[in-house]
C-alpha cells in the first residue's frame, strides 16, 4: 500500500503507514530519552533529599532550612553536569520545616558556568507567588505520587523565563514532604526536540498530562496552548499508542509527555 501523495519524508520520498508509525515511535523514544536525562537529576535530588530528611527525623528532630544546606554540593554538581537543566532543587511542603512556613532549596545556573541560589520572597503579605502548592509542578506529584512535566509557563518565581518544570514527589516519615524538581528553559527544550518533530511527514506536537503543548512543529497548535478532545492522561496510563479522530498519540517512553501527530 502506498502513502497518500502529501505524506513524504524530508527527502521527498512517499512514506508508507508502516514507515510513518516507525518514525513516530522513534521520535517519541528520542524525546523521552532527552527528558529522562533531566529526570535523572530529579531522581538523584529526590533520593538525596529523602535520605537527609529520614536521618533528621530519625534523630527525633523537625527538619530546618539549615539541614537542607547539605543538599547543595549535589545540586551544584548536577547543574554543571546536565546541560538542559537551568534550575534544580527541593521545594518543601508547607509545614515540613520548623523554622519557616515554606522553602525552596533551589539553585540556578548562570553565565560563565557558575551557580547561584534562588532567594524568593515567600511572605504571603508581600508576594503573590508565596503559595506554590497549586502549581502543576507541585500539585501533580503531590496528588498522584508520580513524576510530572509542567508547562510551558512563564516562571515568575524563579527566572522570568518561559520554562518547563520536571518534578517528582519526595516522601519522609511516611508522608509527602515536597518535590524534587528541575527547570528547563523552553528555548533549550525546543532546540533539542523541534528538529525531531520536523522529521515527521505530518504536523506533530508534544503534550503533557494536562493537555498543554510543550513543544510544537504544528502551526495550528502552538507551545503553551491546550489540546482539547484528546485523553492524553489515558494514553500515559496505558503506556501505548492510540489512534483516532485523525491523530495518533504516542507516549514518550516513561516520560509523562505524549507525541501527538496529525
XYZ file of N, CA and C in Angstrom:
786
model
N 0.853 -1.193 0.000
C 0.000 0.000 0.000
C 0.889 1.244 0.000
N 0.595 2.191 -0.848
C 1.407 3.402 -0.903
C 0.796 4.475 -0.039
N 1.651 5.413 0.381
C 1.162 6.525 1.196
C 0.466 7.524 0.307
N -0.374 8.344 0.910
C -1.002 9.417 0.147
C 0.072 10.375 -0.320
N -0.119 11.070 -1.460
C 0.945 11.852 -2.070
C 1.506 12.946 -1.184
N 0.697 13.471 -0.244
C 1.194 14.589 0.555
C 2.020 14.135 1.744
N 2.139 12.803 1.977
C 2.943 12.306 3.073
C 4.278 11.822 2.524
N 5.277 12.686 2.665
C 6.617 12.365 2.183
C 7.599 12.701 3.288
N 8.785 12.072 3.240
C 9.806 12.384 4.230
C 10.601 13.601 3.795
N 11.649 13.943 4.561
C 12.403 15.168 4.275
C 13.108 15.108 2.933
N 13.299 13.897 2.402
C 13.923 13.752 1.087
C 12.897 13.742 -0.037
N 11.587 13.843 0.298
C 10.545 13.845 -0.714
C 10.051 12.470 -1.092
N 10.481 11.435 -0.354
C 10.074 10.061 -0.649
C 8.731 9.765 0.017
N 7.771 9.166 -0.716
C 6.487 8.806 -0.093
C 6.694 7.910 1.127
N 5.891 8.154 2.154
C 6.025 7.424 3.412
C 4.829 6.491 3.577
N 5.099 5.193 3.687
C 4.029 4.228 3.907
C 3.534 4.334 5.345
N 2.315 3.836 5.619
C 1.832 3.859 7.005
C 2.781 3.166 7.976
N 3.399 2.066 7.551
C 4.324 1.354 8.447
C 5.540 2.207 8.754
N 6.117 2.809 7.724
C 7.281 3.671 7.951
C 6.909 4.870 8.805
N 5.714 5.407 8.610
C 5.270 6.564 9.374
C 5.161 6.205 10.858
N 4.568 5.043 11.129
C 4.428 4.596 12.517
C 5.787 4.386 13.164
N 6.685 3.763 12.434
C 8.030 3.531 12.970
C 8.742 4.843 13.255
N 8.582 5.824 12.366
C 9.226 7.120 12.571
C 8.669 7.813 13.806
N 7.356 7.727 13.991
C 6.741 8.366 15.161
C 7.222 7.718 16.453
N 7.304 6.396 16.477
C 7.786 5.684 17.657
C 9.240 6.065 17.948
N 10.017 6.207 16.895
C 11.431 6.556 17.068
C 11.585 7.965 17.634
N 10.812 8.918 17.117
C 10.880 10.292 17.613
C 10.419 10.359 19.070
N 9.326 9.667 19.392
C 8.834 9.662 20.768
C 9.888 9.112 21.718
N 10.579 8.065 21.299
C 11.610 7.473 22.151
C 12.782 8.434 22.351
N 13.153 9.166 21.303
C 14.283 10.096 21.428
C 13.911 11.286 22.307
N 12.679 11.763 22.201
C 12.236 12.832 23.101
C 12.253 12.336 24.545
N 11.736 11.122 24.750
C 11.750 10.552 26.091
C 13.149 10.423 26.641
N 14.091 10.028 25.790
C 15.477 9.900 26.232
C 16.078 11.223 26.660
N 15.752 12.290 25.910
C 16.278 13.611 26.259
C 15.782 14.060 27.628
N 14.497 13.816 27.919
C 13.953 14.242 29.203
C 14.292 13.271 30.327
N 14.558 12.019 30.006
C 14.989 11.094 31.055
C 16.301 11.559 31.666
N 17.154 12.190 30.865
C 18.404 12.713 31.413
C 18.128 13.779 32.461
N 17.099 14.607 32.227
C 16.721 15.621 33.220
C 16.101 14.945 34.439
N 15.248 13.948 34.204
C 14.646 13.235 35.323
C 15.689 12.476 36.149
N 16.822 12.127 35.532
C 17.905 11.524 36.312
C 18.383 12.498 37.393
N 18.498 13.774 37.033
C 18.911 14.787 38.014
C 17.840 14.956 39.091
N 16.571 14.907 38.676
C 15.475 14.998 39.644
C 15.498 13.787 40.581
N 15.702 12.599 40.028
C 15.706 11.375 40.839
C 16.839 11.383 41.854
N 18.011 11.850 41.445
C 19.138 11.919 42.376
C 18.851 12.908 43.496
N 18.239 14.033 43.154
C 17.877 15.033 44.171
C 16.813 14.478 45.103
N 15.863 13.779 44.542
C 14.803 13.158 45.353
C 15.391 12.172 46.356
N 16.283 11.296 45.893
C 16.860 10.280 46.768
C 17.700 10.920 47.870
N 18.493 11.911 47.499
C 19.349 12.569 48.486
C 18.516 13.314 49.530
N 17.436 13.954 49.074
C 16.574 14.701 49.996
C 15.851 13.759 50.944
N 15.298 12.670 50.410
C 14.585 11.708 51.257
C 15.516 11.112 52.301
N 16.758 10.808 51.906
C 17.719 10.250 52.868
C 18.050 11.267 53.956
N 18.256 12.520 53.557
C 18.569 13.570 54.526
C 17.431 13.763 55.518
N 16.207 13.891 55.014
C 15.059 14.089 55.896
C 14.855 12.873 56.802
N 15.106 11.694 56.266
C 14.975 10.487 57.078
C 15.947 10.487 58.249
N 17.182 10.941 58.008
C 18.166 10.996 59.097
C 17.734 11.989 60.172
N 17.253 13.165 59.729
C 16.833 14.183 60.686
C 15.662 13.685 61.522
N 14.674 13.105 60.871
C 13.514 12.589 61.604
C 13.917 11.439 62.520
N 14.892 10.647 62.085
C 15.381 9.549 62.918
C 16.051 10.022 64.189
N 16.562 11.252 64.156
C 17.157 11.852 65.350
C 16.112 12.471 66.268
N 14.852 12.381 65.853
C 13.782 12.959 66.656
C 13.656 14.458 66.522
N 14.202 15.016 65.431
C 14.167 16.462 65.220
C 13.207 16.816 64.098
N 12.726 18.052 64.118
C 11.982 18.614 62.996
C 12.982 19.219 62.021
N 12.909 18.895 60.728
C 13.868 19.464 59.776
C 13.798 20.985 59.740
N 14.937 21.604 59.397
C 15.032 23.053 59.289
C 15.792 23.411 58.019
N 15.746 24.672 57.654
C 16.433 25.104 56.435
C 17.921 24.807 56.488
N 18.533 24.880 57.682
C 19.971 24.608 57.810
C 20.295 23.171 57.409
N 19.384 22.254 57.659
C 19.620 20.866 57.260
C 19.683 20.728 55.749
N 18.853 21.483 55.038
C 18.792 21.356 53.581
C 20.048 21.868 52.900
N 20.873 22.641 53.627
C 22.128 23.119 53.040
C 23.029 21.955 52.633
N 22.836 20.792 53.257
C 23.647 19.623 52.904
C 23.376 19.137 51.490
N 22.277 19.579 50.887
C 21.961 19.178 49.517
C 22.781 19.940 48.483
N 23.381 21.040 48.868
C 23.960 21.957 47.880
C 25.082 21.367 47.045
N 26.036 20.627 47.602
C 27.079 20.068 46.722
C 26.508 19.207 45.600
N 25.529 18.377 45.906
C 24.932 17.536 44.874
C 24.168 18.341 43.841
N 23.441 19.354 44.290
C 22.702 20.209 43.356
C 23.658 20.925 42.414
N 24.753 21.453 42.954
C 25.722 22.166 42.115
C 26.333 21.231 41.077
N 26.664 20.023 41.514
C 27.262 19.052 40.597
C 26.314 18.698 39.474
N 25.058 18.462 39.803
C 24.094 18.072 38.769
C 23.769 19.237 37.831
N 23.759 20.449 38.348
C 23.548 21.607 37.466
C 24.670 21.710 36.438
N 25.881 21.439 36.857
C 27.018 21.519 35.937
C 27.011 20.373 34.928
N 26.440 19.230 35.324
C 26.527 18.018 34.505
C 25.434 17.946 33.450
N 24.246 18.500 33.722
C 23.094 18.342 32.828
C 22.840 19.652 32.081
N 23.150 19.675 30.806
C 23.119 20.930 30.061
C 21.713 21.474 29.844
N 20.694 20.625 29.830
C 19.330 21.120 29.659
C 18.776 21.755 30.930
N 19.364 21.429 32.081
C 18.824 21.869 33.368
C 19.301 23.284 33.687
N 18.344 24.194 33.899
C 18.683 25.583 34.243
C 18.498 25.874 35.727
N 17.694 25.062 36.410
C 17.471 25.222 37.840
C 17.129 23.874 38.446
N 17.480 23.687 39.729
C 17.320 22.372 40.330
C 17.217 22.519 41.843
N 16.380 21.679 42.454
C 16.332 21.734 43.902
C 15.172 20.969 44.503
N 14.932 21.276 45.778
C 13.866 20.671 46.560
C 12.930 21.773 47.034
N 11.625 21.545 46.871
C 10.607 22.501 47.306
C 9.814 21.833 48.425
N 9.902 22.400 49.619
C 9.317 21.781 50.800
C 7.809 21.967 50.848
N 7.125 20.944 51.320
C 5.697 21.078 51.594
C 5.515 22.032 52.774
N 4.514 22.901 52.729
C 4.271 23.802 53.851
C 4.115 23.016 55.160
N 4.814 23.492 56.185
C 4.743 22.837 57.483
C 5.816 21.790 57.713
N 6.592 21.438 56.676
C 7.639 20.431 56.851
C 8.752 20.931 57.762
N 9.160 22.183 57.570
C 10.312 22.738 58.275
C 9.877 23.493 59.526
N 10.715 23.425 60.536
C 10.349 24.034 61.806
C 10.608 25.517 61.901
N 11.472 26.054 61.020
C 11.856 27.454 61.178
C 11.215 28.396 60.158
N 10.600 27.862 59.109
C 9.916 28.696 58.112
C 8.661 27.959 57.645
N 7.630 28.687 57.217
C 6.415 28.008 56.751
C 6.569 27.356 55.381
N 7.463 27.876 54.542
C 7.657 27.348 53.184
C 9.100 27.618 52.775
N 9.616 26.790 51.835
C 11.033 26.964 51.480
C 11.344 26.274 50.164
N 12.226 26.936 49.372
C 12.809 26.327 48.185
C 14.319 26.277 48.374
N 14.859 25.084 48.449
C 16.318 24.917 48.395
C 16.653 24.771 46.917
N 16.848 25.914 46.266
C 16.859 25.959 44.799
C 18.091 26.708 44.300
N 18.729 26.122 43.294
C 19.930 26.718 42.702
C 19.760 26.789 41.194
N 20.346 27.831 40.612
C 20.215 28.078 39.178
C 21.583 28.233 38.538
N 21.684 27.793 37.288
C 22.907 28.024 36.532
C 22.953 29.476 36.084
N 24.144 29.998 35.918
C 24.292 31.374 35.462
C 25.446 31.464 34.473
N 25.594 32.617 33.866
C 26.608 32.812 32.833
C 27.991 32.489 33.384
N 28.812 31.886 32.522
C 30.161 31.550 32.931
C 30.268 30.204 33.611
N 29.152 29.475 33.706
C 29.193 28.142 34.288
C 29.010 28.091 35.785
N 28.754 29.227 36.418
C 28.553 29.230 37.859
C 27.122 28.901 38.245
N 26.868 28.891 39.547
C 25.524 28.667 40.071
C 25.217 29.736 41.105
N 23.934 29.976 41.318
C 23.512 30.966 42.300
C 22.243 30.474 42.981
N 22.028 30.864 44.235
C 20.812 30.438 44.927
C 19.626 31.293 44.518
N 18.461 30.684 44.548
C 17.225 31.443 44.398
C 16.770 31.858 45.791
N 16.498 33.133 45.952
C 16.065 33.659 47.247
C 14.719 34.356 47.074
N 13.641 33.595 46.893
C 12.339 34.204 46.620
C 11.709 34.791 47.881
N 10.862 35.761 47.678
C 10.074 36.321 48.770
C 8.827 35.460 48.933
N 8.770 34.697 50.024
C 7.645 33.799 50.263
C 6.716 34.311 51.355
N 6.824 35.598 51.640
C 5.930 36.209 52.626
C 4.566 36.425 51.984
N 3.513 35.754 52.486
C 2.192 35.902 51.859
C 1.651 37.318 51.916
N 2.188 38.145 52.804
C 1.737 39.525 52.881
C 2.319 40.406 51.796
N 3.399 39.915 51.137
C 4.065 40.741 50.124
C 4.120 40.095 48.744
N 4.121 38.773 48.695
C 4.375 38.085 47.435
C 3.148 37.345 46.934
N 2.844 37.565 45.650
C 1.725 36.852 45.022
C 2.088 35.404 44.719
N 3.367 35.054 44.845
C 3.834 33.717 44.492
C 4.236 32.914 45.723
N 3.785 33.349 46.902
C 4.185 32.673 48.132
C 3.567 31.284 48.255
N 2.382 31.078 47.699
C 1.733 29.769 47.750
C 1.980 29.045 46.433
N 2.944 28.159 46.448
C 3.286 27.420 45.233
C 2.572 26.075 45.161
N 1.744 25.763 46.133
C 1.177 24.413 46.203
C 0.126 24.128 45.136
N -0.407 25.174 44.471
C -1.430 24.955 43.443
C -0.820 24.814 42.049
N 0.465 25.042 41.904
C 1.094 24.940 40.591
C 1.275 23.470 40.213
N 1.141 23.178 38.925
C 1.161 21.794 38.472
C 2.426 21.049 38.896
N 3.574 21.711 38.851
C 4.820 21.006 39.176
C 4.849 20.542 40.632
N 4.049 21.174 41.496
C 3.942 20.736 42.884
C 2.711 19.855 43.087
N 1.571 20.297 42.550
C 0.305 19.617 42.815
C 0.234 18.226 42.176
N 0.731 18.062 40.947
C 0.623 16.762 40.289
C 1.400 15.674 41.025
N 2.670 15.877 41.379
C 3.358 14.833 42.154
C 2.724 14.595 43.517
N 2.258 15.656 44.166
C 1.609 15.501 45.467
C 0.342 14.667 45.352
N -0.469 14.934 44.342
C -1.784 14.311 44.234
C -1.750 12.920 43.595
N -0.744 12.670 42.748
C -0.696 11.397 42.023
C 0.408 10.462 42.504
N 1.414 11.014 43.188
C 2.557 10.207 43.580
C 3.480 9.886 42.416
N 3.316 10.594 41.289
C 4.097 10.311 40.086
C 4.893 11.531 39.626
N 5.796 11.265 38.691
C 6.545 12.359 38.070
C 5.620 13.208 37.208
N 6.040 14.435 36.982
C 5.217 15.345 36.176
C 6.113 16.220 35.306
N 5.545 16.621 34.166
C 6.128 17.678 33.334
C 5.110 18.808 33.302
N 5.452 19.941 33.850
C 4.545 21.092 33.926
C 5.006 22.188 32.972
N 4.026 22.856 32.361
C 4.349 23.951 31.463
C 4.207 23.559 30.002
N 4.666 24.484 29.144
C 5.464 25.671 29.452
C 4.643 26.793 30.077
N 5.330 27.586 30.899
C 4.713 28.725 31.564
C 5.816 29.740 31.843
N 5.427 30.977 32.060
C 6.409 31.986 32.434
C 6.708 31.810 33.921
N 7.948 31.491 34.240
C 8.336 31.150 35.601
C 8.683 32.421 36.380
N 7.648 33.099 36.867
C 7.860 34.345 37.594
C 8.541 34.114 38.937
N 8.414 32.925 39.499
C 9.012 32.658 40.797
C 10.525 32.545 40.712
N 11.031 31.921 39.624
C 12.457 31.596 39.564
C 13.259 32.412 38.559
N 12.767 32.525 37.324
C 13.657 33.024 36.269
C 13.045 34.040 35.327
N 11.725 34.236 35.344
C 11.024 35.063 34.367
C 11.191 34.538 32.946
N 11.574 33.280 32.815
C 11.750 32.631 31.513
C 10.563 31.715 31.228
N 10.277 31.516 29.943
C 9.295 30.527 29.525
C 9.944 29.161 29.732
N 9.366 28.336 30.585
C 10.049 27.139 31.059
C 9.126 25.938 31.156
N 9.755 24.767 31.244
C 9.130 23.539 31.685
C 9.723 23.193 33.046
N 8.925 22.577 33.906
C 9.444 22.075 35.179
C 9.125 20.597 35.278
N 10.155 19.797 35.511
C 10.024 18.358 35.697
C 10.153 18.081 37.192
N 9.228 17.310 37.748
C 9.227 17.141 39.196
C 8.814 15.735 39.595
N 9.129 15.382 40.838
C 8.787 14.079 41.402
C 8.569 14.245 42.897
N 7.667 13.443 43.475
C 7.378 13.599 44.901
C 8.519 13.078 45.779
N 8.685 13.722 46.924
C 9.632 13.279 47.951
C 8.825 12.908 49.190
N 9.109 11.742 49.757
C 8.440 11.312 50.980
C 9.453 11.185 52.115
N 9.015 11.459 53.309
C 9.836 11.292 54.511
C 8.910 10.984 55.673
N 9.288 10.025 56.485
C 8.451 9.651 57.608
C 7.087 9.148 57.194
N 6.987 8.569 55.983
C 5.726 8.019 55.521
C 4.735 9.033 55.008
N 5.181 10.270 54.782
C 4.244 11.271 54.249
C 4.923 12.137 53.201
N 4.099 12.809 52.421
C 4.592 13.709 51.383
C 5.353 14.863 52.025
N 6.578 15.092 51.561
C 7.431 16.127 52.144
C 7.709 17.288 51.197
N 7.376 17.118 49.925
C 7.654 18.156 48.943
C 8.012 17.530 47.613
N 8.635 18.304 46.738
C 9.018 17.776 45.429
C 10.473 18.094 45.125
N 11.119 17.169 44.455
C 12.390 17.437 43.794
C 12.050 17.848 42.368
N 12.729 18.868 41.855
C 12.323 19.395 40.550
C 13.512 19.984 39.803
N 13.330 20.113 38.489
C 14.333 20.740 37.623
C 13.610 21.602 36.600
N 14.157 22.774 36.344
C 13.644 23.663 35.305
C 14.433 23.478 34.015
N 13.729 23.559 32.892
C 14.336 23.539 31.562
C 13.752 24.723 30.799
N 14.604 25.633 30.350
C 14.102 26.749 29.553
C 13.474 26.202 28.275
N 12.322 26.744 27.911
C 11.624 26.241 26.724
C 12.496 26.383 25.476
N 13.242 27.451 25.369
C 14.072 27.641 24.177
C 15.120 26.528 24.051
N 15.626 26.039 25.173
C 16.594 24.942 25.121
C 15.900 23.619 24.778
N 14.707 23.422 25.337
C 13.948 22.206 25.028
C 13.569 22.174 23.552
N 13.094 23.297 23.030
C 12.711 23.350 21.616
C 13.916 23.090 20.716
N 15.078 23.616 21.089
C 16.271 23.387 20.276
C 16.610 21.900 20.205
N 16.281 21.176 21.271
C 16.582 19.746 21.308
C 15.552 18.910 20.567
N 14.262 19.301 20.625
C 13.217 18.395 20.110
C 12.583 18.828 18.801
N 12.594 20.125 18.468
C 11.939 20.535 17.226
C 12.554 19.886 15.984
N 13.886 19.724 15.901
C 14.417 19.010 14.728
C 13.866 17.591 14.607
N 13.580 16.946 15.728
C 12.999 15.603 15.690
C 11.561 15.654 15.174
N 10.771 16.593 15.697
C 9.374 16.702 15.259
C 9.289 17.023 13.778
N 10.223 17.807 13.283
C 10.190 18.209 11.874
C 10.618 17.093 10.942
N 11.153 16.013 11.475
C 11.474 14.850 10.639
C 10.210 14.116 10.192
N 9.118 14.312 10.915
C 7.894 13.572 10.633
C 7.124 14.211 9.478
N 6.467 13.419 8.641
C 5.761 13.964 7.480
C 4.439 14.643 7.821
N 3.927 14.415 9.035
C 2.689 15.064 9.453
C 2.960 16.033 10.601
N 2.115 17.059 10.784
C 2.315 18.002 11.888
C 2.348 17.280 13.231
N 3.286 17.671 14.081
C 3.482 16.959 15.338
C 3.699 17.942 16.479
N 3.265 17.522 17.672
C 3.466 18.327 18.865
C 3.645 17.400 20.061
N 4.209 17.946 21.137
C 4.395 17.218 22.386
C 3.461 17.812 23.425
N 2.731 16.957 24.128
C 1.664 17.389 25.034
C 1.870 16.735 26.393
N 1.680 17.524 27.466
C 1.838 16.945 28.802
C 0.524 16.346 29.305
N 0.533 15.847 30.548
C -0.630 15.131 31.080
C -1.858 16.014 31.204
N -1.673 17.328 31.312
C -2.792 18.261 31.396
C -3.323 18.648 30.016
N -2.663 18.163 28.940
C -3.059 18.530 27.592
C -2.401 19.782 27.071
N -1.437 20.326 27.823
C -0.761 21.545 27.379
C 0.387 21.197 26.445
N 0.504 21.953 25.353
C 1.532 21.702 24.345
C 2.881 22.181 24.867
N 3.830 21.262 24.972
C 5.163 21.598 25.479
C 6.103 22.055 24.372
N 5.914 21.564 23.176
C 6.688 21.992 22.005
C 5.902 21.565 20.775
N 6.034 22.330 19.682
C 5.194 22.042 18.525
C 5.870 22.402 17.215
N 5.711 21.483 16.259
C 6.054 21.764 14.864
C 4.777 21.845 14.042
N 3.670 22.091 14.714
C 2.351 22.190 14.087
C 1.841 23.622 14.278
N 1.756 24.408 13.206
C 1.336 25.807 13.359
C -0.073 25.979 13.902
N -0.877 24.929 13.874
C -2.234 25.016 14.414
C -2.282 24.797 15.920
N -1.158 24.376 16.511
C -1.111 24.089 17.948
C 0.209 24.617 18.501
N 0.200 25.836 19.004
C 1.415 26.482 19.458
C 1.788 26.028 20.867
N 3.070 26.138 21.191
C 3.540 25.816 22.538
C 2.793 26.657 23.559
N 2.343 26.010 24.623
C 1.592 26.686 25.664
C 0.091 26.574 25.511
N -0.397 26.214 24.321
C -1.835 26.078 24.105
C -2.315 24.735 24.661
N -3.628 24.605 24.797
C -4.218 23.370 25.313
C -4.733 22.503 24.169
N -4.502 21.210 24.268
C -5.039 20.246 23.327
C -6.363 19.733 23.880
N -7.429 19.976 23.166
C -8.758 19.596 23.648
C -9.266 18.359 22.904
N -10.057 17.578 23.593
C -10.687 16.412 22.978
C -9.807 15.195 22.886
N -8.594 15.251 23.444
C -7.690 14.101 23.422
C -7.398 13.686 24.858
N -7.596 12.409 25.166
C -7.380 11.909 26.517
C -5.913 11.526 26.678
N -5.093 12.555 26.853
C -3.655 12.329 26.967
C -3.331 11.517 28.214
N -4.028 11.812 29.311
C -3.759 11.094 30.554
C -3.988 9.593 30.393
N -5.011 9.214 29.623
C -5.287 7.796 29.406
C -4.174 7.139 28.598
N -3.623 7.856 27.628
C -2.508 7.317 26.838
C -1.309 7.074 27.740
N -1.033 8.026 28.645
C 0.086 7.855 29.572
C -0.174 6.691 30.519
N -1.421 6.545 30.941
C -1.770 5.457 31.865
C -1.576 4.103 31.192
N -1.995 3.998 29.925
C -1.885 2.714 29.215
C -0.448 2.447 28.765
N 0.290 3.518 28.468
C 1.665 3.354 28.033
C 1.814 2.822 26.625
N 0.798 3.043 25.778
C 0.897 2.584 24.393
C 0.182 3.572 23.473
N 0.528 3.506 22.193
C -0.011 4.444 21.213
C -1.499 4.212 21.001
N -2.212 5.313 20.706
C -3.649 5.280 20.433
C -3.907 6.120 19.196
N -4.756 5.629 18.286
C -5.101 6.372 17.079
C -6.602 6.594 17.039
N -6.997 7.758 16.499
C -8.414 8.060 16.357
C -8.634 9.534 16.164
N -9.764 9.889 15.563
C -10.144 11.284 15.328
C -9.072 12.042 14.550
N -8.412 11.330 13.648
C -7.443 11.986 12.773
C -6.075 12.209 13.365
N -5.820 11.727 14.594
C -4.497 11.892 15.199
C -4.012 10.557 15.730
N -2.719 10.476 15.927
C -2.115 9.330 16.607
C -1.320 9.869 17.785
N -1.516 9.267 18.949
C -0.844 9.706 20.164
C 0.100 8.613 20.638
N 1.374 8.997 20.822
C 2.418 8.030 21.155
C 3.103 8.469 22.442
N 3.073 7.660 23.505
C 3.774 8.048 24.728
C 5.283 8.077 24.514
N 5.937 9.000 25.191
C 7.393 9.183 25.041
C 8.127 8.351 26.084
N 8.045 7.035 25.929
C 8.681 6.155 26.883
C 8.026 6.304 28.253
N 8.828 6.369 29.298
C 8.307 6.536 30.641
C 8.141 7.966 31.069
N 8.425 8.912 30.171
C 8.307 10.333 30.482
C 6.854 10.770 30.296
N 6.306 11.590 31.190
C 4.892 11.988 31.060
C 4.652 13.050 29.986
N 5.009 12.718 28.763
C 4.711 13.507 27.571
C 4.195 12.569 26.495
N 3.342 13.108 25.615
C 2.789 12.324 24.514
C 3.058 13.055 23.211
N 3.519 12.316 22.216
C 3.673 12.837 20.864
C 2.320 12.716 20.163
N 1.774 13.855 19.722
C 0.501 13.877 19.009
C 0.787 14.245 17.558
N 0.388 13.389 16.648
C 0.710 13.562 15.230
C -0.577 13.581 14.422
N -0.691 14.553 13.512
C -1.841 14.601 12.621
C -2.731 15.775 12.938
